[in-house]
Amino acid sequence: MILVTGGAGFIGANFILDWFAVNDEPLVNVDKLTYAGNLRSLAPLAKDTRHRFVRGDIADAALIGELLTRHRPRAVVNFAAETHVDRSIRGPAAFIETNVTGTFSLLDSVREWWSALPDAERAAFRFLHVSTDEVYGSLAATDPAFSESTPYAPNSPYAASKAASDHLVRAYHHTYGLPTLTTNCSNNYGPLQFPEKLIPLMIVNALAGKPLPVYGDGRNVRDWLYVRDHCSAIRTVLAHGAPGATYNVGGNAEMANLDVVRTLCRLVGERRPGLDCERQITFVSDRPGHDRRYAIDASKIRRELGWSPSETFESGMRSTVDWYLANDAWLASVQNAEYRQWVDLHYAERAEA
Ligand code: NAD
Ligand code: DAU
């Protein structure tokens, strides 16, 4: 079996649902259920004995040690993190607690348990750490895309905390020989994403007739990857990645934010004739320290492991818009009082630019 952390979040839940769609290997899912964790996302597995959910913190060494001893996983896949850049600017402490101290604690619990395993199990074990392209910093328009050897230059508290966790993972491989794998992925989108992030926020606001708040001039560029393609990349790295290696994962789909929002308006308009949400686009004050451009060179994972994305931006966005339109109960459930408070506070301060 494998142990997954943060499996009630956006990518973790997609990973678990896809995991059972392609194999029957049992999985234990440890998640703290912060505001971003949602068991409703895993409802299709409610009665499935292959999935075992445990509410807990990756920093709880006693709990993690007990789960490792009881279940003897052949791998740990670490999704658990604080993930929203804007929240990291407002309150960085939680990002240090989970992404730095929590990842350290998880690594150390795993190292202690793993080092006492019989040789064959120790050699076969993998610790896969799910990280981000934001650790590489920001690119100018004509810079080459980030490769695995691009120096780290994180710019936000979120990116810095993920960079610190990546360094710890690297050190645990180099020093203790823990068979680690790290993936650095670009921006994901798709079903089950919490509507604080650009694409689901814009869909929610478009449908509600609210402003679509674009930061700055809307020309910041991200490299978008459909979440299920990220999940297949993680499965590929877990199965075939070289211990100690890092792999960049991306969709080869660079887009300026304004073009993302316009695409989304077109697709929503196709499904809801008469709704012209481009008129709702509003330019608001910029994110402090806003990285201008991310782009991923995914040639290593393609060359060495044969992975490439299946979805184009257009096909992935169509599926995404359709999923949100068909899942209004899920969307309503996550727009609770805490969510509304975040949106009110965050966007009230970003008056129209
Ligand atoms: P998310 O915010 O949707 O979910 C994070 C999950 O982790 C939640 O279920 C939350 O409850 C859980 N969690 C938080 N702190 C925890 C703790 N201390 N112990 C246990 N569980 C905890 O995040 P996501 O978008 O699904 O991202 C998952 C991972 O992928 C993160 O590590 C993130 O850095 C990385 N990543 C995300 C993207 C993206 O575009 N979303 C891109 C590249 C990499
Ligand atoms: O690159 C990978 C990263 O992508 C992940 O590591 C992070 O966890 C994930 O949150 C994401 O970070 P971003 O900051 O790029 O994503 P976000 O959806 O917050 O913003 C995408 C772009 O859209 C960014 O340039 C900021 C802009 N934006 C965002 C919001 C929420 C807006 O213009 N308006 C908004 O309201």
XYZ file of C-alpha atoms and ligand atoms in Angstrom:
433
model
C 0.000 0.000 0.000
C 0.981 3.653 -0.201
C 0.571 6.541 2.233
C -0.605 9.861 0.807
C -0.619 13.168 2.690
C -2.928 16.069 1.824
C -5.245 13.776 -0.132
C -8.371 15.804 0.661
C -7.011 18.812 -1.250
C -7.294 19.602 -4.942
C -4.453 17.575 -6.478
C -4.365 14.915 -3.753
C -8.060 14.091 -4.180
C -7.701 13.907 -7.966
C -4.643 11.690 -7.474
C -6.535 9.292 -5.167
C -9.609 9.068 -7.426
C -7.369 8.377 -10.430
C -5.244 5.921 -8.418
C -8.210 3.634 -7.871
C -9.349 4.069 -11.448
C -6.093 2.494 -12.650
C -5.211 -0.007 -9.873
C -6.438 -1.624 -6.656
C -3.481 -0.974 -4.370
C -4.787 0.276 -0.992
C -3.961 3.776 0.151
C -3.958 5.569 3.514
C -4.708 9.279 3.255
C -3.549 11.566 6.092
C -4.974 15.069 5.899
C -5.343 17.799 8.503
C -8.514 19.110 6.813
C -7.540 22.760 6.800
C -9.883 25.161 4.999
C -8.519 23.663 1.735
C -9.241 20.022 2.601
C -12.641 18.617 1.723
C -13.836 15.058 2.241
C -16.743 15.728 -0.113
C -14.163 15.540 -2.918
C -13.601 11.890 -1.971
C -17.295 11.013 -1.639
C -17.121 8.400 -4.448
C -14.796 6.420 -2.144
C -16.953 6.667 0.989
C -17.617 2.919 1.079
C -14.416 1.800 -0.634
C -12.228 -0.260 1.686
C -9.134 0.400 -0.460
C -9.145 4.009 0.813
C -8.563 4.720 4.465
C -8.815 8.318 5.663
C -7.032 9.547 8.800
C -7.424 13.122 9.990
C -3.979 14.248 11.100
C -1.017 16.583 10.722
C 2.186 15.638 8.880
C 4.009 17.285 11.794
C 2.513 14.787 14.277
C 5.477 12.399 14.530
C 3.669 9.983 16.849
C 0.752 9.594 14.440
C 2.949 9.276 11.353
C 5.235 6.766 13.101
C 2.247 4.699 14.156
C 0.768 4.692 10.625
C 4.096 3.690 9.082
C 4.564 0.818 11.530
C 0.994 -0.410 11.135
C 0.693 -0.169 7.343
C 4.296 -0.609 6.086
C 3.731 1.503 2.959
C 5.989 0.939 -0.021
C 5.835 4.675 -0.696
C 4.833 8.024 0.799
C 3.486 10.713 -1.543
C 3.530 14.134 0.104
C 0.930 16.603 -1.185
C 0.203 18.223 2.199
C 0.982 21.937 2.153
C -0.342 25.433 2.520
C -0.630 26.437 -1.133
C -2.135 29.869 -1.798
C 0.409 32.579 -2.566
C -1.930 35.428 -1.515
C -2.540 33.795 1.879
C 1.231 33.363 2.298
C 1.656 37.122 1.840
C -1.012 37.877 4.436
C 0.036 35.207 6.964
C 3.300 33.372 6.273
C 3.497 31.521 9.622
C 1.223 28.611 8.613
C 3.391 28.101 5.512
C 6.519 27.730 7.614
C 4.714 25.416 10.044
C 3.406 22.965 7.443
C 5.664 23.340 4.426
C 8.975 23.630 6.298
C 8.577 22.199 9.821
C 5.848 19.755 8.785
C 7.796 18.386 5.819
C 10.883 18.115 8.013
C 8.951 16.196 10.664
C 7.391 13.880 8.062
C 10.782 13.201 6.467
C 12.347 12.469 9.803
C 9.549 10.114 10.895
C 9.901 8.286 7.583
C 13.708 8.125 7.862
C 13.567 6.644 11.339
C 11.070 3.942 10.328
C 12.654 3.277 6.905
C 16.189 2.836 8.265
C 15.077 -0.211 10.316
C 13.417 -1.988 7.350
C 14.922 -5.154 5.844
C 17.320 -4.380 2.954
C 14.973 -5.258 0.096
C 12.093 -3.177 1.471
C 14.444 -0.299 2.233
C 15.727 -0.304 -1.340
C 12.261 -0.501 -2.880
C 10.772 2.308 -0.720
C 10.108 5.772 -2.233
C 9.354 9.179 -0.703
C 7.792 11.351 -3.399
C 7.599 15.054 -2.616
C 5.178 17.120 -4.701
C 6.611 20.574 -5.297
C 6.176 23.564 -7.544
C 7.829 25.554 -10.322
C 7.570 28.679 -8.112
C 10.818 27.686 -6.368
C 12.696 28.840 -9.490
C 11.472 32.447 -9.250
C 10.367 34.582 -12.174
C 11.318 34.607 -15.887
C 11.595 37.516 -18.309
C 9.652 37.209 -21.566
C 12.516 35.722 -23.583
C 14.237 33.616 -20.884
C 14.415 29.862 -21.465
C 11.949 27.760 -19.453
C 12.880 26.370 -16.019
C 14.898 23.158 -16.169
C 15.867 20.882 -13.262
C 19.209 22.723 -13.038
C 17.757 26.243 -12.868
C 18.964 27.802 -9.576
C 16.315 28.252 -6.889
C 15.171 31.877 -6.451
C 11.824 31.803 -4.612
C 10.041 35.144 -4.323
C 6.933 34.666 -2.155
C 6.752 33.217 1.364
C 4.896 30.253 -0.200
C 7.634 29.662 -2.783
C 10.360 30.069 -0.157
C 8.674 27.532 2.116
C 8.380 25.017 -0.740
C 12.018 25.651 -1.691
C 13.048 24.932 1.904
C 11.086 21.667 1.850
C 12.722 20.662 -1.447
C 16.152 21.292 0.072
C 15.302 19.108 3.063
C 14.174 16.299 0.758
C 17.408 16.623 -1.198
C 19.456 16.541 2.022
C 17.648 13.432 3.298
C 18.598 11.612 0.116
C 22.176 12.880 0.063
C 22.876 12.355 3.771
C 20.793 9.329 4.743
C 20.227 7.678 1.370
C 16.426 7.971 1.696
C 15.097 7.094 -1.801
C 13.392 10.406 -2.545
C 11.755 11.766 -5.682
C 10.764 15.400 -6.205
C 8.385 16.771 -8.830
C 8.295 20.503 -9.617
C 5.068 21.206 -11.429
C 3.498 24.243 -13.062
C 0.011 25.656 -12.380
C -2.696 23.000 -12.208
C -6.375 23.460 -13.006
C -9.336 21.111 -13.155
C -12.128 19.629 -11.022
C -12.103 19.996 -7.207
C -9.878 23.099 -7.040
C -10.736 25.442 -4.178
C -12.174 28.697 -5.588
C -9.482 30.951 -4.156
C -7.210 30.102 -7.130
C -7.511 31.985 -10.425
C -9.549 29.602 -12.603
C -12.228 28.352 -10.154
C -12.532 31.836 -8.613
C -13.248 33.303 -12.043
C -15.810 30.578 -12.828
C -17.608 31.162 -9.520
C -17.635 34.937 -9.982
C -18.657 34.693 -13.645
C -21.714 32.616 -12.733
C -22.592 34.909 -9.823
C -22.372 38.055 -11.972
C -19.507 39.377 -9.821
C -16.334 41.185 -10.975
C -13.512 39.018 -12.384
C -10.529 40.544 -10.530
C -7.391 40.476 -12.699
C -4.227 41.540 -10.867
C -2.045 44.276 -12.371
C -2.030 44.412 -16.176
C -3.139 40.774 -16.586
C 0.001 39.960 -18.600
C 1.619 37.669 -15.998
C 2.208 34.296 -17.600
C 1.663 30.824 -16.136
C 2.199 27.395 -17.718
C -1.092 25.512 -17.231
C -1.438 21.763 -16.736
C -4.682 19.804 -16.394
C -4.657 18.182 -12.946
C -5.146 14.611 -14.200
C -2.015 14.986 -16.321
C -0.131 16.006 -13.172
C -1.510 12.890 -11.439
C -0.299 10.649 -14.260
C 3.135 12.307 -14.073
C 3.310 11.559 -10.331
C 2.369 7.910 -10.918
C 5.049 7.701 -13.617
C 7.756 9.216 -11.415
C 6.738 6.981 -8.507
C 7.017 3.886 -10.692
C 10.094 4.719 -12.736
C 11.895 7.780 -11.293
C 15.530 7.494 -10.208
C 16.005 7.848 -6.416
C 17.324 11.312 -5.576
C 16.148 12.782 -8.883
C 13.901 15.772 -9.492
C 11.504 16.070 -12.449
C 9.911 19.193 -13.854
C 6.291 18.700 -14.932
C 4.436 21.143 -17.174
C 1.744 21.439 -19.785
C 3.634 23.382 -22.442
C 0.721 25.809 -22.268
C 1.987 29.282 -21.410
C -0.815 31.809 -21.174
C -1.188 35.367 -19.915
C -3.779 35.614 -17.137
C -6.033 37.875 -19.188
C -6.102 35.293 -21.996
C -6.952 32.561 -19.467
C -9.878 34.618 -18.203
C -11.081 35.413 -21.735
C -10.919 31.715 -22.693
C -12.926 30.882 -19.628
C -15.535 33.539 -20.448
C -15.882 32.132 -23.968
C -16.391 28.576 -22.654
C -18.843 29.641 -19.946
C -20.718 31.698 -22.592
C -21.004 28.610 -24.842
C -22.635 26.683 -22.004
C -24.724 29.566 -20.690
C -25.850 31.444 -23.808
C -26.562 35.069 -22.990
C -23.905 35.287 -20.264
C -21.207 37.668 -21.536
C -18.841 37.606 -18.579
C -15.967 39.394 -20.347
C -17.798 42.538 -19.294
C -17.171 41.522 -15.669
C -13.348 41.649 -16.068
C -11.959 44.221 -13.618
C -8.321 45.193 -13.193
C -7.353 45.387 -9.515
C -4.161 46.246 -7.664
C -1.302 43.834 -8.187
C -0.074 41.023 -5.910
C 3.032 42.241 -4.026
C 6.169 40.694 -5.554
C 4.039 39.143 -8.323
C 6.198 36.767 -10.427
C 5.940 37.787 -14.074
C 6.335 34.502 -15.891
C 6.689 30.779 -15.196
C 7.481 28.235 -17.908
C 8.505 24.610 -17.503
C 10.912 22.652 -19.642
C 9.482 19.142 -19.213
C 11.927 17.448 -21.597
C 13.602 15.353 -18.857
C 10.441 13.531 -17.745
C 9.435 13.061 -21.385
C 12.859 11.754 -22.445
C 13.668 9.591 -19.415
C 10.225 8.379 -18.326
C 8.117 8.761 -21.471
C 5.516 11.064 -19.834
C 3.707 13.841 -21.678
C 0.361 15.545 -21.032
C -2.809 14.239 -22.698
C -4.908 17.398 -22.545
C -4.489 20.647 -24.410
C -5.396 23.873 -22.603
C -8.608 24.088 -24.653
C -9.729 20.503 -23.923
C -8.735 20.695 -20.247
C -10.551 24.005 -19.789
C -13.688 22.627 -21.438
C -13.728 19.683 -19.014
C -13.060 22.040 -16.116
C -15.860 24.483 -16.949
C -18.255 21.570 -17.498
C -17.271 20.021 -14.169
C -17.924 23.244 -12.224
C -21.253 23.782 -13.998
C -22.322 20.222 -13.136
C -21.168 20.309 -9.509
C -22.906 23.259 -7.946
C -23.456 21.331 -4.684
C -19.684 20.867 -4.244
C -19.112 24.525 -5.116
C -21.778 25.730 -2.703
C -20.321 23.594 0.097
C -16.859 25.144 -0.173
C -18.180 28.709 -0.288
C -18.761 28.715 3.453
C -18.454 31.613 5.908
C -14.658 31.312 6.130
C -14.399 31.431 2.329
C -16.638 34.480 2.039
C -14.636 36.195 4.753
C -11.387 35.554 2.811
C -12.852 36.872 -0.430
C -14.370 39.946 1.229
C -11.161 40.841 3.049
C -8.767 40.092 0.215
C -10.633 41.739 -2.646
C -12.056 44.686 -0.719
C -8.489 45.898 -0.292
C -7.746 45.544 -4.013
C -9.979 48.331 -5.222
C -10.233 48.719 -8.972
C -6.843 49.748 -10.412
P -4.612 22.344 -1.619
O -4.389 23.601 -0.861
O -5.825 22.209 -2.480
O -4.618 21.087 -0.610
C -3.676 20.934 0.401
C -4.154 19.790 1.301
O -3.170 19.600 2.337
C -5.483 20.094 2.013
O -6.328 18.975 1.940
C -5.069 20.367 3.455
O -6.074 20.030 4.399
C -3.839 19.494 3.584
N -2.919 19.949 4.634
C -2.461 21.212 4.852
N -1.621 21.224 5.910
C -1.522 19.949 6.350
C -0.794 19.329 7.391
N -0.008 20.045 8.207
N -0.908 17.994 7.560
C -1.731 17.254 6.751
N -2.460 17.810 5.756
C -2.349 19.128 5.561
O -3.282 22.118 -2.474
P -3.057 21.518 -3.933
O -3.259 22.584 -4.930
O -3.798 20.258 -4.037
O -1.484 21.237 -3.859
C -0.986 19.981 -3.421
C 0.533 20.006 -3.492
O 0.941 20.264 -4.850
C 1.174 21.097 -2.649
O 2.324 20.580 -2.058
C 1.513 22.194 -3.658
O 2.631 22.939 -3.231
C 1.825 21.376 -4.883
N 1.592 22.048 -6.171
C 0.397 22.644 -6.435
C 0.172 23.210 -7.691
C -1.133 23.867 -8.053
O -1.223 24.515 -9.092
N -2.184 23.742 -7.256
C 1.188 23.184 -8.660
C 2.409 22.578 -8.339
C 2.588 21.996 -7.096
O 3.017 27.470 -10.315
C 2.498 26.512 -9.431
C 1.707 27.216 -8.354
O 0.493 27.650 -8.972
C 1.401 26.344 -7.149
O 2.612 25.974 -6.533
C 0.508 27.095 -6.154
O 0.174 26.268 -5.069
C -0.747 27.517 -6.883
O -1.563 28.282 -6.025
C -0.391 28.335 -8.129
O 0.162 29.619 -7.761
P -0.243 30.966 -8.530
O -0.002 32.123 -7.650
O 0.372 31.005 -9.883
O -1.822 30.671 -8.717
P -3.129 31.595 -8.542
O -4.270 30.789 -9.065
O -3.236 32.172 -7.196
O -2.838 32.764 -9.569
C -2.580 32.513 -10.946
C -2.285 33.850 -11.606
O -3.484 34.636 -11.616
C -1.250 34.673 -10.879
O -0.467 35.390 -11.835
C -2.073 35.644 -10.041
C -3.309 35.869 -10.894
N -4.572 36.139 -10.168
C -4.919 35.288 -9.157
C -6.078 35.497 -8.443
C -6.468 34.586 -7.302
C -5.386 37.187 -10.550
O -5.074 37.928 -11.502
N -6.539 37.393 -9.837
C -6.909 36.597 -8.798
O -7.986 36.869 -8.181
